[in-house]
Coordinates of C-alpha atoms and ligand atoms in Angstrom, one line a residue:
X1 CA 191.0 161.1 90.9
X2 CA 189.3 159.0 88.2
X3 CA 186.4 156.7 89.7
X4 CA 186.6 153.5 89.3
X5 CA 184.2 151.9 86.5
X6 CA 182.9 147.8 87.2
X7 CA 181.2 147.2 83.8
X8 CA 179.6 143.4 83.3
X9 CA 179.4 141.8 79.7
X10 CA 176.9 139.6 80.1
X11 CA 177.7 138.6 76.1
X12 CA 175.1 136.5 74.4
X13 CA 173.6 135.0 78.0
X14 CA 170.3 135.6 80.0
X15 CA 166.8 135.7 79.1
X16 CA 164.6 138.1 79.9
X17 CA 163.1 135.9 82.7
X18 CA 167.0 134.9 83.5
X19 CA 168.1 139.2 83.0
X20 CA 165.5 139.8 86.5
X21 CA 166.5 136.9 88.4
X22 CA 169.7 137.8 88.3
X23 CA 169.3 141.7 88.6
X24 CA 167.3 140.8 91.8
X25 CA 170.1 139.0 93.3
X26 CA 172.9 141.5 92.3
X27 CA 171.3 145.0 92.7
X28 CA 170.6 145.0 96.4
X29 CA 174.2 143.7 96.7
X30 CA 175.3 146.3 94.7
X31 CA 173.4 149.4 96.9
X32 CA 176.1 151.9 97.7
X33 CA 179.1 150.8 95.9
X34 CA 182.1 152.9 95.6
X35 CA 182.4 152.1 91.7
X36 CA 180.5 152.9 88.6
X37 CA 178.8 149.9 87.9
X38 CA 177.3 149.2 84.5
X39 CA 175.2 146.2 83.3
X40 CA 175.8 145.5 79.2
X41 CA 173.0 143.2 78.4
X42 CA 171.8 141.6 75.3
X43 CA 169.3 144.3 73.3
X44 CA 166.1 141.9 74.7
X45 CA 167.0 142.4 78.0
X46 CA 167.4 145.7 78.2
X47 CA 164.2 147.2 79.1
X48 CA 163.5 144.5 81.9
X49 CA 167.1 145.7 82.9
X50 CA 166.3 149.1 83.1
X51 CA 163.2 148.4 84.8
X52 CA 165.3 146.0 87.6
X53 CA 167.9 148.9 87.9
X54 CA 165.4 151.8 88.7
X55 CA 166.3 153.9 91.9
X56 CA 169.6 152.6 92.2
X57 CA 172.7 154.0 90.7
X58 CA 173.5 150.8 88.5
X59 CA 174.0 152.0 84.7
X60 CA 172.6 149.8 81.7
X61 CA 174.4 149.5 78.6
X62 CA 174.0 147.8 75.2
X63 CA 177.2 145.8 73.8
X64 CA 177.0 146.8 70.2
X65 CA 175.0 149.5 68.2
X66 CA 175.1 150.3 64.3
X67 CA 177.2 153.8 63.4
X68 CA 173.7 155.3 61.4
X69 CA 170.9 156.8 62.7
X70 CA 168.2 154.6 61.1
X71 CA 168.0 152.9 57.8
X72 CA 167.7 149.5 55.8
X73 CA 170.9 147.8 58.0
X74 CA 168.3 144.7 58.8
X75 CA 168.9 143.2 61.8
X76 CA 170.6 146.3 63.6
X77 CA 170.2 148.8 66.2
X78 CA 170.8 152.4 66.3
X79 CA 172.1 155.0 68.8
X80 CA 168.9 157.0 68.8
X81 CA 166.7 153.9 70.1
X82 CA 169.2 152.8 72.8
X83 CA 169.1 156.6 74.3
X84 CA 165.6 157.0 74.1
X85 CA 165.3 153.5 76.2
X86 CA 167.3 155.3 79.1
X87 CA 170.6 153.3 77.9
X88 CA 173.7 155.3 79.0
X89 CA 176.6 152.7 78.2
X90 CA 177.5 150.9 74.8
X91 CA 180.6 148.5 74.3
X92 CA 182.1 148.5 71.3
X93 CA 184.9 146.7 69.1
X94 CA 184.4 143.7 71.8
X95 CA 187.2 140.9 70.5
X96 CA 184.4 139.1 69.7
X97 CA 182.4 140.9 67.2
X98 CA 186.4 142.0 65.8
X99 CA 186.6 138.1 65.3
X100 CA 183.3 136.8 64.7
X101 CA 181.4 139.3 62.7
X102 CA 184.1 141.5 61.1
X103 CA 184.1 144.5 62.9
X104 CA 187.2 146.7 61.9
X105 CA 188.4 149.7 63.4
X106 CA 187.1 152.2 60.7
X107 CA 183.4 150.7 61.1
X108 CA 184.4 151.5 65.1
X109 CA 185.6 154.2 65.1
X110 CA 182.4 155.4 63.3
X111 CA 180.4 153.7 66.1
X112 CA 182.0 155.8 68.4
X113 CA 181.3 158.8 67.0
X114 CA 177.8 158.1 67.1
X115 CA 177.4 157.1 70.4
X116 CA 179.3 160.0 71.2
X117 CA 176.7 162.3 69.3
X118 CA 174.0 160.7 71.0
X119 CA 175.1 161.2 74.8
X120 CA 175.9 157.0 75.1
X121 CA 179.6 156.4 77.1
X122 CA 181.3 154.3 74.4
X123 CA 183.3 151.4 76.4
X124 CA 186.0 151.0 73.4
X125 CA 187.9 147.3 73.7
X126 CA 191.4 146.7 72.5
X127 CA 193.7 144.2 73.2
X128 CA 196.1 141.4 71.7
X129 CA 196.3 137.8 70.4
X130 CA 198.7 135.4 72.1
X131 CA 200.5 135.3 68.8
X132 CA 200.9 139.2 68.5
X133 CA 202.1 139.1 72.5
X134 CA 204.5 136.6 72.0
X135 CA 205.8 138.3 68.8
X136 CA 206.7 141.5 71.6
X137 CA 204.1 143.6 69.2
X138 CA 201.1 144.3 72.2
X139 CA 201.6 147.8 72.3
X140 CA 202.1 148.5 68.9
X141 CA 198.9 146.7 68.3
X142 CA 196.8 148.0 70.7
X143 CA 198.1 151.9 70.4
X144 CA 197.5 151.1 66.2
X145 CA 194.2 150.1 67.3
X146 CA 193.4 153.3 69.2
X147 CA 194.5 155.6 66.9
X148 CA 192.2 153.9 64.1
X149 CA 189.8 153.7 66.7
X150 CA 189.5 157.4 68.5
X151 CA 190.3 159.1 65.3
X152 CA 189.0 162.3 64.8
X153 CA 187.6 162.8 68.3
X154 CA 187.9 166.0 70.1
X155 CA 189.8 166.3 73.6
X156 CA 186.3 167.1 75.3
X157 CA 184.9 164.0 73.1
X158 CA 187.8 161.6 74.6
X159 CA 186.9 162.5 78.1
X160 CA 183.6 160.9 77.2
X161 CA 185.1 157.5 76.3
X162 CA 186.4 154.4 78.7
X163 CA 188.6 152.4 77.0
X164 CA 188.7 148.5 77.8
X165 CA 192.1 146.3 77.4
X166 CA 191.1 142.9 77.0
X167 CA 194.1 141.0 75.8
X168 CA 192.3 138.0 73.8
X169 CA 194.3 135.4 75.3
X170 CA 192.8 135.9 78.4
X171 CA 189.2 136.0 77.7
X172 CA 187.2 132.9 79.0
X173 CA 190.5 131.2 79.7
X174 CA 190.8 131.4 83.3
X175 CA 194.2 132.7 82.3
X176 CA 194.5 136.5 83.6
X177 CA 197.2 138.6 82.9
X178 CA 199.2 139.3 85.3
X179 CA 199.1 142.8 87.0
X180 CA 202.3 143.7 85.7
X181 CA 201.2 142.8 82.8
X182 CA 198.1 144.5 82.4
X183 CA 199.3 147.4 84.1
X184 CA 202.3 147.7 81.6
X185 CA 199.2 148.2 78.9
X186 CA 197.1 150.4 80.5
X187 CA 200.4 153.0 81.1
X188 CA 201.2 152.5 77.8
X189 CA 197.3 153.0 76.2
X190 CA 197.5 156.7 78.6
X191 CA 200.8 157.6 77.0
X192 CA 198.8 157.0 73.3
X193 CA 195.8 158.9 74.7
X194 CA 198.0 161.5 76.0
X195 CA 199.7 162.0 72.4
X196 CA 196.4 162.1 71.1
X197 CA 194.2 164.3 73.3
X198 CA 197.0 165.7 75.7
X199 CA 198.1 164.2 78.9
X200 CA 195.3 166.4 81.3
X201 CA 192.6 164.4 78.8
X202 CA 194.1 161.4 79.1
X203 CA 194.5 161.7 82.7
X204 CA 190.7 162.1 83.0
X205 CA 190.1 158.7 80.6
X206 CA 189.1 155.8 82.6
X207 CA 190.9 152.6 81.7
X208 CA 189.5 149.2 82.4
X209 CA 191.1 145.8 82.1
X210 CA 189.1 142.6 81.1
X211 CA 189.9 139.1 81.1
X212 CA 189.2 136.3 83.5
X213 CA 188.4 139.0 86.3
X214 CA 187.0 137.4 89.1
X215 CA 186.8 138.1 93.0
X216 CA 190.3 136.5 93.7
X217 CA 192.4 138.9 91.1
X218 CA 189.8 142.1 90.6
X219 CA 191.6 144.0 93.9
X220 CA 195.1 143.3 93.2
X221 CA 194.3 144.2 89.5
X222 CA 192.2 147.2 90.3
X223 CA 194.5 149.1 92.6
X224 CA 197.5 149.4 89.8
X225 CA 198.0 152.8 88.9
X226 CA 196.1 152.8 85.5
X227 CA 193.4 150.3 85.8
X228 CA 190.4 152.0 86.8
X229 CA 188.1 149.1 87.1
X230 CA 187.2 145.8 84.8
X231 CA 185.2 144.7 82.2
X232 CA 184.0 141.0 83.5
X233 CA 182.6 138.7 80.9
X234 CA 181.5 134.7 83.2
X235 CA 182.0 136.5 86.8
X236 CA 179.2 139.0 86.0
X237 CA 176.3 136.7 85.2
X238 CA 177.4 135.2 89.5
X239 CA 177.1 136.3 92.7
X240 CA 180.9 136.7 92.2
X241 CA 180.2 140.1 90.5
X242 CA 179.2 142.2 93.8
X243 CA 182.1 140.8 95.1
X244 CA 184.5 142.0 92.2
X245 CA 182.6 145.2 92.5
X246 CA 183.4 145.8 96.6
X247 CA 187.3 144.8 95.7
Ligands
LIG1 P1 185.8 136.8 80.8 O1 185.7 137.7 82.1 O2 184.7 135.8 80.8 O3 187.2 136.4 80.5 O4 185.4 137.8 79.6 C1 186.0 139.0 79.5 C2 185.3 139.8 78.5 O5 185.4 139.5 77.3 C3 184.5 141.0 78.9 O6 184.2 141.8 77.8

C-alpha cells in the first residue's frame, strides 16, 4: 500500500512573518494525519518553517535547487545547503519554472540526480498544455517527459522519487481535471515507470495530481487507484489545506 503524500506549493507567497502565521494555524490542524504532508516554501522561509514544524511529522521542502554542488551559479541554491538545513523534500520541473525560467528536462533530470545523491525526495512535475490535450498528445507528452526526466536512475533510485501530474491547464484556473481524467494519467505515467524501472518499482512510486485541488475535489480525486495524494498550489496557503489533507 503506497501512503498517501499531501505536498503544499506555497510558490512565490508568504513572508517569513506570513510563513509562521500560517504554520501556527495549519500544524496543530495537521497533528496526526493519515498522509505525508510536506510544506514547499520559498528558500527564506525555510528555516522559520523548520523551526514551526519541529516535533510534528510535517516535512519541509524547497521548490527548486541547482543540479551542482557549489560554484559561481549566482543567485542559486545547492542540494548540500538544503540538506544540511534539515530540508527532506525538493520540487522540481514545476510548469512554472519549465515556462518562466527555461527549465528543460536535461537541466531536470540532472536536478534529480542530485537531490537524489543528497538524501532530498525529488517531487518531479509533468503534465500537459491545453493545446497538447486537445491535440490527443497528453500521454505521449508526459511519458516523453519522464523518460528525459528519470533517465539514468536506478530501480532503488526511482523508489526514492514522487512524481506530480499537473496538467497546465488546470493550474490556478479553478478548472480541475476531472477524476477520470487525471486518473487516466496517472495509470498511464505507472505503465512508463513500470517500463522503465519494472512494475514492482513502479508500484512502490507515489503519484500525486495537482491542479485546482481544493477540499471539495481532493477525496474524490485522492481515492482513484493511482493518485496517491496532491500537489496544492492557492488551497495550501488556507485553512482549506488541513481539510484537503483529512480527505
Ligand atoms: P493550484 O492548486 O493553485 O492550481 O496550483 C497547482 C500547482 O501548481 C501546485 O504545484
Amino acid at each position: 500500500m503506497r501512503k498517501k503524500i499531501i505536498a503544499g506549493n506555497w510558490k512565490m507567497n508568504q513572508t517569513p512573518m506570513q510563513a509562521k502565521q500560517l504554520c501556527d494555524m495549519l500544524c496543530p490542524q495537521l497533528e496526526h494525519a493519515a498522509a505525508d504532508v510536506v510544506f514547499c516554501v520559498p528558500f527564506t522561509d525555510l528555516q522559520t518553517v523548520l523551526d514551526a514544524v519541529q516535533g510534528t511529522d510535517i516535512a519541509v521542502g524547497a521548490q527548486n535547487m541547482h543540479f551542482a554542488d557549489q560554484g559561481a551559479y549566482t543567485g542559486e541554491i545547492s542540494a548540500p545547503m538544503l540538506k544540511e538545513m534539515g530540508v527532506s523534500y525538493v520540487v522540481l520541473g514545476h510548469s512554472e519554472r519549465r515556462e518562466y525560467f527555461a527549465e528543460t528536462d536535461s537541466a531536470i533530470n540532472q536536478k534529480v540526480k542530485q537531490a537524489l545523491a543528497y538524501g532530498l525526495t525529488p517531487i518531479v512535475c509533468c503534465g500537459e498544455t491545453l493545446e497538447q490535450r486537445e491535440a490527443n498528445i497528453t500521454i505521449e507528452w508526459v511519458r516523453m517527459q519522464l523518460k528525459l526526466d528519470l533517465a539514468g536512475l536506478s530501480e532503488q533510485q526511482a523508489k526514492g522519487v514522487v512524481i506530480a501530474y499537473e496538467p497546465i491547464w488546470a493550474i490556478g484556473t479553478g478548472k480541475t481535471a476531472t477524476k477520470e481524467q487525471a486518473q487516466e494519467v496517472c495509470a498511464a505515467i505507472r505503465t512508463v515507470l513500470g517500463e522503465m524501472f519494472g512494475k514492482e518499482t513502479a508500484e512502490q512510486i507515489r503519484i500525486q495530481y495537482g491542479g485546482s485541488v481544493n477540499a471539495k475535489n481532493a477525496a474524490e480525486l485522492f481515492a482513484m487507484p493511482d493518485i496517491d495524494g496532491g500537489l496544492v498550489g492557492g488551497a495550501s496557503l488556507k485553512e482549506e489545506f488541513a481539510q484537503i489533507v483529512r480527505s
